[in-house]
């Protein structure tokens, strides 16, 4: 009865039986869970199919309605645009038939002379030598000057070496070799590099003169441009204040009416001034087309792009 091996065997058998019962119960529960999962998946498939199809039907219906609404909106927008054009044309005819004076944006002399226009053109095309380029050429010149100084020093050393060679005794072999190497090094160095210094100085002086000249020309161009813009802006302000009839090209580019809100006035005036200035610089005289053809000249083409964008941003 007190045999420990027997007791251990019984205990092991007992635990084995309990483990078997637990495994059987676990298998039964696993089968039950798996059945539940299958039913859930089947239910999810049915619900999912029904939900997806329902949502797709609703989305398709909404898209159809949106398409119809967009078509109606496009049609109405076109009708509104046509009505606006008709109103603008009618307004202009009424104003012109009423004998209102017209604004003049073509006659500028003596306030803006052809010389001023040429100065502005020169400023647009100007590309002054940068200060960095001048400093770079200055550094090259200083380097060439240093090379000349080093050559002069090596020449003095070579002359001293020749004198020493004539005075050294026949037993001073080490000193003789040293002086000879100094002389040979000078001979191998070539002629005095004065040509490089002259070329570097010429390039530096030309860059300084060009920068000074172009800077002065750019200052003159800036002053002429500022004076011209001030004249143009003043004439536009007077035309709007006196309710003058503005040119067709002006209305096409900027809209029929000047802005009525204080925060919009300055951007509108800036765009109008740049438009009239561009037409003056590019020689555009067309009565309908605000900008004319895009010029081939790079500087004027850049102005063209800025003016078109500026007018588009403020057009009402």
Short mmCIF file of C-alpha atoms in Angstrom, two decimals:
data_model
loop_
_atom_site.label_atom_id
_atom_site.label_comp_id
_atom_site.label_asym_id
_atom_site.label_seq_id
_atom_site.Cartn_x
_atom_site.Cartn_y
_atom_site.Cartn_z
CA UNK A 1 0.00 0.00 0.00
CA UNK A 2 2.90 2.28 0.74
CA UNK A 3 4.73 1.42 -2.48
CA UNK A 4 5.73 4.84 -3.88
CA UNK A 5 6.07 3.52 -7.44
CA UNK A 6 2.52 2.13 -7.31
CA UNK A 7 1.16 5.42 -5.96
CA UNK A 8 3.02 7.41 -8.65
CA UNK A 9 1.68 5.10 -11.38
CA UNK A 10 -1.91 5.55 -10.16
CA UNK A 11 -1.47 9.29 -10.02
CA UNK A 12 -0.06 9.34 -13.56
CA UNK A 13 -2.95 7.17 -14.83
CA UNK A 14 -5.44 9.45 -13.12
CA UNK A 15 -3.94 12.56 -14.73
CA UNK A 16 -3.80 10.77 -18.07
CA UNK A 17 -7.51 9.98 -17.88
CA UNK A 18 -8.31 13.58 -16.96
CA UNK A 19 -6.14 14.81 -19.85
CA UNK A 20 -8.01 12.51 -22.24
CA UNK A 21 -11.33 13.89 -21.01
CA UNK A 22 -10.07 17.43 -21.46
CA UNK A 23 -8.84 16.71 -25.00
CA UNK A 24 -12.22 15.17 -25.89
CA UNK A 25 -14.05 18.18 -24.50
CA UNK A 26 -11.66 20.54 -26.31
CA UNK A 27 -12.19 18.75 -29.61
CA UNK A 28 -15.96 18.96 -29.14
CA UNK A 29 -15.74 22.67 -28.41
CA UNK A 30 -13.36 23.21 -31.33
CA UNK A 31 -15.83 21.54 -33.69
CA UNK A 32 -18.60 23.71 -32.27
CA UNK A 33 -16.53 26.88 -32.68
CA UNK A 34 -15.61 25.93 -36.23
CA UNK A 35 -19.28 25.39 -37.08
CA UNK A 36 -20.08 28.79 -35.62
CA UNK A 37 -17.27 30.37 -37.65
CA UNK A 38 -18.55 28.78 -40.86
CA UNK A 39 -22.04 30.09 -40.18
CA UNK A 40 -20.64 33.55 -39.44
CA UNK A 41 -18.61 33.56 -42.66
CA UNK A 42 -21.61 32.50 -44.67
CA UNK A 43 -23.70 35.19 -43.01
CA UNK A 44 -20.97 37.80 -43.62
CA UNK A 45 -20.81 36.80 -47.28
CA UNK A 46 -24.54 37.22 -47.68
CA UNK A 47 -24.64 40.50 -45.78
CA UNK A 48 -21.51 41.76 -47.54
CA UNK A 49 -22.82 40.98 -51.00
CA UNK A 50 -26.08 42.64 -50.26
CA UNK A 51 -24.38 45.71 -48.70
CA UNK A 52 -21.80 46.18 -51.48
CA UNK A 53 -24.38 45.88 -54.23
CA UNK A 54 -26.67 48.27 -52.40
CA UNK A 55 -23.87 50.81 -51.94
CA UNK A 56 -22.84 50.47 -55.59
CA UNK A 57 -26.39 51.09 -56.70
CA UNK A 58 -26.61 54.18 -54.51
CA UNK A 59 -23.25 55.49 -55.71
CA UNK A 60 -24.24 54.96 -59.34
CA UNK A 61 -27.49 56.80 -58.76
CA UNK A 62 -25.67 59.69 -57.06
CA UNK A 63 -23.13 59.88 -59.90
CA UNK A 64 -25.95 60.00 -62.43
CA UNK A 65 -27.63 62.82 -60.55
CA UNK A 66 -24.35 64.68 -60.22
CA UNK A 67 -23.69 64.33 -63.92
CA UNK A 68 -27.07 65.77 -64.74
CA UNK A 69 -26.55 68.61 -62.26
CA UNK A 70 -23.10 69.34 -63.69
CA UNK A 71 -24.53 69.44 -67.20
CA UNK A 72 -27.22 71.86 -66.11
CA UNK A 73 -24.64 73.95 -64.24
CA UNK A 74 -22.36 74.11 -67.29
CA UNK A 75 -25.25 75.15 -69.49
CA UNK A 76 -26.33 77.82 -67.01
CA UNK A 77 -22.74 79.08 -66.64
CA UNK A 78 -22.47 79.49 -70.40
CA UNK A 79 -25.80 81.33 -70.46
CA UNK A 80 -24.67 83.60 -67.63
CA UNK A 81 -21.40 84.32 -69.43
CA UNK A 82 -23.28 85.23 -72.61
CA UNK A 83 -25.65 87.45 -70.66
CA UNK A 84 -22.67 89.14 -69.00
CA UNK A 85 -21.09 89.79 -72.39
CA UNK A 86 -24.35 91.21 -73.67
CA UNK A 87 -24.64 93.43 -70.61
CA UNK A 88 -21.06 94.63 -71.02
CA UNK A 89 -21.60 95.41 -74.68
CA UNK A 90 -24.87 97.19 -73.97
CA UNK A 91 -23.26 99.17 -71.14
CA UNK A 92 -20.44 100.28 -73.43
CA UNK A 93 -22.84 101.29 -76.19
CA UNK A 94 -24.88 103.30 -73.72
CA UNK A 95 -21.78 105.02 -72.37
CA UNK A 96 -20.38 105.76 -75.81
CA UNK A 97 -23.74 106.98 -77.13
CA UNK A 98 -23.96 109.27 -74.12
CA UNK A 99 -20.96 111.18 -75.39
CA UNK A 100 -18.65 110.28 -72.50
CA UNK A 101 -14.97 110.99 -73.28
CA UNK A 102 -12.65 108.06 -73.84
CA UNK A 103 -9.44 107.35 -72.00
CA UNK A 104 -6.25 107.73 -74.03
CA UNK A 105 -3.60 105.09 -73.38
CA UNK A 106 -1.69 105.54 -76.63
CA UNK A 107 -0.44 109.13 -76.61
CA UNK A 108 2.30 109.62 -74.00
CA UNK A 109 4.72 112.31 -75.16
CA UNK A 110 6.10 114.47 -73.68
CA UNK A 111 5.54 112.67 -70.36
CA UNK A 112 7.00 109.41 -71.66
CA UNK A 113 9.54 109.93 -74.44
CA UNK A 114 10.99 107.35 -76.85
CA UNK A 115 14.33 107.81 -75.05
CA UNK A 116 12.70 106.73 -71.80
CA UNK A 117 11.25 103.67 -73.54
CA UNK A 118 14.72 102.80 -74.87
CA UNK A 119 16.19 103.13 -71.40
CA UNK A 120 13.55 100.78 -70.00
CA UNK A 121 14.28 98.28 -72.78
CA UNK A 122 17.97 98.48 -71.97
CA UNK A 123 17.23 97.82 -68.31
CA UNK A 124 15.17 94.72 -69.18
CA UNK A 125 18.02 93.32 -71.29
CA UNK A 126 20.80 94.37 -68.91
CA UNK A 127 22.85 91.67 -67.23
CA UNK A 128 25.44 93.46 -65.07
CA UNK A 129 28.60 91.64 -64.08
CA UNK A 130 27.98 90.31 -60.59
CA UNK A 131 30.10 91.34 -57.63
CA UNK A 132 31.01 87.68 -57.15
CA UNK A 133 32.45 87.56 -60.70
CA UNK A 134 34.49 90.70 -60.05
CA UNK A 135 35.88 89.21 -56.85
CA UNK A 136 36.72 85.98 -58.65
CA UNK A 137 38.71 87.87 -61.32
CA UNK A 138 40.41 89.86 -58.57
CA UNK A 139 41.52 86.64 -56.88
CA UNK A 140 42.92 85.37 -60.22
CA UNK A 141 44.83 88.64 -60.67
CA UNK A 142 46.31 88.45 -57.18
CA UNK A 143 47.37 84.86 -57.80
CA UNK A 144 49.11 85.89 -61.06
CA UNK A 145 50.86 88.74 -59.23
CA UNK A 146 52.08 86.32 -56.57
CA UNK A 147 53.51 84.06 -59.28
CA UNK A 148 55.47 87.02 -60.70
CA UNK A 149 56.78 87.87 -57.23
CA UNK A 150 57.88 84.26 -56.68
CA UNK A 151 59.64 84.25 -60.05
CA UNK A 152 61.48 87.47 -59.17
CA UNK A 153 62.57 85.95 -55.87
CA UNK A 154 63.80 82.80 -57.59
CA UNK A 155 65.78 84.98 -60.04
CA UNK A 156 67.48 86.82 -57.17
CA UNK A 157 68.30 83.48 -55.59
CA UNK A 158 69.71 82.20 -58.90
CA UNK A 159 71.94 85.31 -59.30
CA UNK A 160 73.23 84.82 -55.78
CA UNK A 161 73.90 81.16 -56.58
CA UNK A 162 75.95 82.04 -59.68
CA UNK A 163 78.03 84.50 -57.69
CA UNK A 164 78.59 81.89 -54.99
CA UNK A 165 79.69 79.32 -57.57
CA UNK A 166 82.40 81.67 -58.82
CA UNK A 167 83.67 82.29 -55.28
CA UNK A 168 83.49 78.79 -53.74
CA UNK A 169 86.65 76.77 -53.31
CA UNK A 170 87.09 73.43 -55.01
CA UNK A 171 86.72 71.62 -51.67
CA UNK A 172 83.22 73.00 -50.90
CA UNK A 173 81.48 70.29 -52.88
CA UNK A 174 78.19 70.27 -50.88
CA UNK A 175 77.75 74.05 -51.08
CA UNK A 176 78.60 73.95 -54.78
CA UNK A 177 75.90 71.34 -55.48
CA UNK A 178 73.32 73.34 -53.52
CA UNK A 179 73.98 76.53 -55.46
CA UNK A 180 73.96 74.62 -58.73
CA UNK A 181 70.55 73.12 -57.94
CA UNK A 182 69.22 76.63 -57.19
CA UNK A 183 70.44 77.84 -60.57
CA UNK A 184 69.08 74.81 -62.46
CA UNK A 185 65.67 75.15 -60.75
CA UNK A 186 65.49 78.77 -61.90
CA UNK A 187 66.40 77.81 -65.49
CA UNK A 188 63.68 75.10 -65.48
CA UNK A 189 61.04 77.57 -64.26
CA UNK A 190 60.73 79.21 -67.65
CA UNK A 191 60.32 82.91 -68.48
CA UNK A 192 58.83 85.52 -66.19
CA UNK A 193 55.01 84.93 -66.10
CA UNK A 194 54.18 88.55 -66.78
CA UNK A 195 51.81 87.65 -69.64
CA UNK A 196 49.46 85.84 -67.28
CA UNK A 197 49.41 88.86 -64.96
CA UNK A 198 48.69 91.24 -67.85
CA UNK A 199 45.81 89.05 -69.07
CA UNK A 200 44.34 88.72 -65.58
CA UNK A 201 44.56 92.48 -64.99
CA UNK A 202 42.89 93.22 -68.32
CA UNK A 203 39.99 90.88 -67.54
CA UNK A 204 39.59 92.32 -64.06
CA UNK A 205 39.68 95.94 -65.26
CA UNK A 206 37.16 95.19 -68.02
CA UNK A 207 34.80 93.52 -65.53
CA UNK A 208 35.04 96.50 -63.16
CA UNK A 209 34.34 98.98 -65.96
CA UNK A 210 31.46 96.89 -67.32
CA UNK A 211 29.91 96.54 -63.89
CA UNK A 212 30.20 100.26 -63.23
CA UNK A 213 28.80 101.17 -66.66
CA UNK A 214 25.95 98.65 -66.57
CA UNK A 215 25.06 99.61 -63.01
CA UNK A 216 24.80 103.24 -64.05
CA UNK A 217 22.70 102.29 -67.09
CA UNK A 218 20.47 100.13 -64.89
CA UNK A 219 19.98 103.02 -62.47
CA UNK A 220 18.95 105.29 -65.34
CA UNK A 221 16.60 102.60 -66.64
CA UNK A 222 15.05 102.16 -63.21
CA UNK A 223 14.45 105.89 -62.87
CA UNK A 224 12.89 106.07 -66.35
CA UNK A 225 10.73 103.03 -65.58
CA UNK A 226 9.53 104.49 -62.29
CA UNK A 227 8.68 107.81 -63.94
CA UNK A 228 6.80 106.08 -66.78
CA UNK A 229 4.84 103.85 -64.38
CA UNK A 230 3.91 106.87 -62.25
CA UNK A 231 2.57 108.66 -65.36
CA UNK A 232 0.64 105.59 -66.51
CA UNK A 233 -0.82 104.95 -63.07
CA UNK A 234 -1.92 108.59 -62.70
CA UNK A 235 -3.68 108.51 -66.07
CA UNK A 236 -5.49 105.26 -65.18
CA UNK A 237 -6.60 106.69 -61.84
CA UNK A 238 -7.88 109.85 -63.54
CA UNK A 239 -9.74 107.81 -66.16
CA UNK A 240 -11.49 105.70 -63.52
CA UNK A 241 -12.23 108.70 -61.28
CA UNK A 242 -13.71 110.67 -64.19
CA UNK A 243 -15.69 107.65 -65.42
CA UNK A 244 -14.06 107.75 -68.86
CA UNK A 245 -14.79 105.04 -71.41
CA UNK A 246 -11.87 102.62 -71.24
CA UNK A 247 -10.57 100.80 -74.37
CA UNK A 248 -11.97 97.43 -75.30
CA UNK A 249 -8.61 95.72 -74.73
CA UNK A 250 -8.52 97.20 -71.22
CA UNK A 251 -11.93 95.73 -70.34
CA UNK A 252 -11.04 92.37 -71.90
CA UNK A 253 -7.85 92.06 -69.86
CA UNK A 254 -9.06 93.48 -66.53
CA UNK A 255 -12.85 93.31 -66.57
CA UNK A 256 -15.49 95.89 -67.19
CA UNK A 257 -15.45 97.64 -63.83
CA UNK A 258 -12.67 98.58 -61.48
CA UNK A 259 -12.87 96.85 -58.07
CA UNK A 260 -15.14 98.38 -55.48
CA UNK A 261 -13.47 97.02 -52.35
CA UNK A 262 -10.50 98.93 -50.85
CA UNK A 263 -8.31 95.83 -50.56
CA UNK A 264 -8.70 95.09 -54.28
CA UNK A 265 -7.91 98.54 -55.63
CA UNK A 266 -4.11 98.48 -55.37
CA UNK A 267 -3.63 95.02 -56.99
CA UNK A 268 -5.98 96.07 -59.79
CA UNK A 269 -4.13 99.35 -60.36
CA UNK A 270 -0.78 97.54 -60.31
CA UNK A 271 -1.97 95.04 -62.94
CA UNK A 272 -3.49 97.82 -65.08
CA UNK A 273 -0.27 99.84 -64.92
CA UNK A 274 1.85 96.83 -65.93
CA UNK A 275 -0.56 96.11 -68.80
CA UNK A 276 -0.37 99.63 -70.25
CA UNK A 277 3.41 99.72 -69.68
CA UNK A 278 3.84 96.42 -71.52
CA UNK A 279 1.80 97.61 -74.48
CA UNK A 280 3.98 100.73 -74.62
CA UNK A 281 7.22 98.72 -74.49
CA UNK A 282 6.09 96.04 -76.96
CA UNK A 283 4.44 98.53 -79.33
CA UNK A 284 1.03 96.82 -79.12
CA UNK A 285 -1.63 98.98 -80.81
CA UNK A 286 -4.40 96.43 -81.30
CA UNK A 287 -7.79 97.78 -80.20
CA UNK A 288 -9.14 94.39 -79.06
CA UNK A 289 -6.20 92.13 -78.19
CA UNK A 290 -4.71 93.29 -74.86
CA UNK A 291 -1.29 91.67 -75.16
CA UNK A 292 -0.62 90.94 -78.81
CA UNK A 293 1.54 87.95 -79.76
CA UNK A 294 4.07 86.66 -77.28
CA UNK A 295 7.38 88.28 -78.29
CA UNK A 296 10.50 86.34 -79.30
CA UNK A 297 12.70 88.62 -77.20
CA UNK A 298 13.34 86.81 -73.90
CA UNK A 299 13.12 89.91 -71.72
CA UNK A 300 9.84 91.08 -73.28
CA UNK A 301 8.48 87.51 -73.24
CA UNK A 302 9.07 87.37 -69.49
CA UNK A 303 7.20 90.68 -69.14
CA UNK A 304 4.39 89.27 -71.30
CA UNK A 305 3.99 86.27 -68.99
CA UNK A 306 3.96 88.41 -65.85
CA UNK A 307 1.39 90.82 -67.30
CA UNK A 308 -0.95 88.05 -68.48
CA UNK A 309 -0.83 86.35 -65.09
CA UNK A 310 -1.28 89.64 -63.20
CA UNK A 311 -4.36 90.57 -65.22
CA UNK A 312 -5.82 87.08 -64.84
CA UNK A 313 -5.40 87.28 -61.05
CA UNK A 314 -7.37 90.52 -60.70
CA UNK A 315 -9.88 90.23 -63.56
CA UNK A 316 -13.47 90.47 -62.32
#
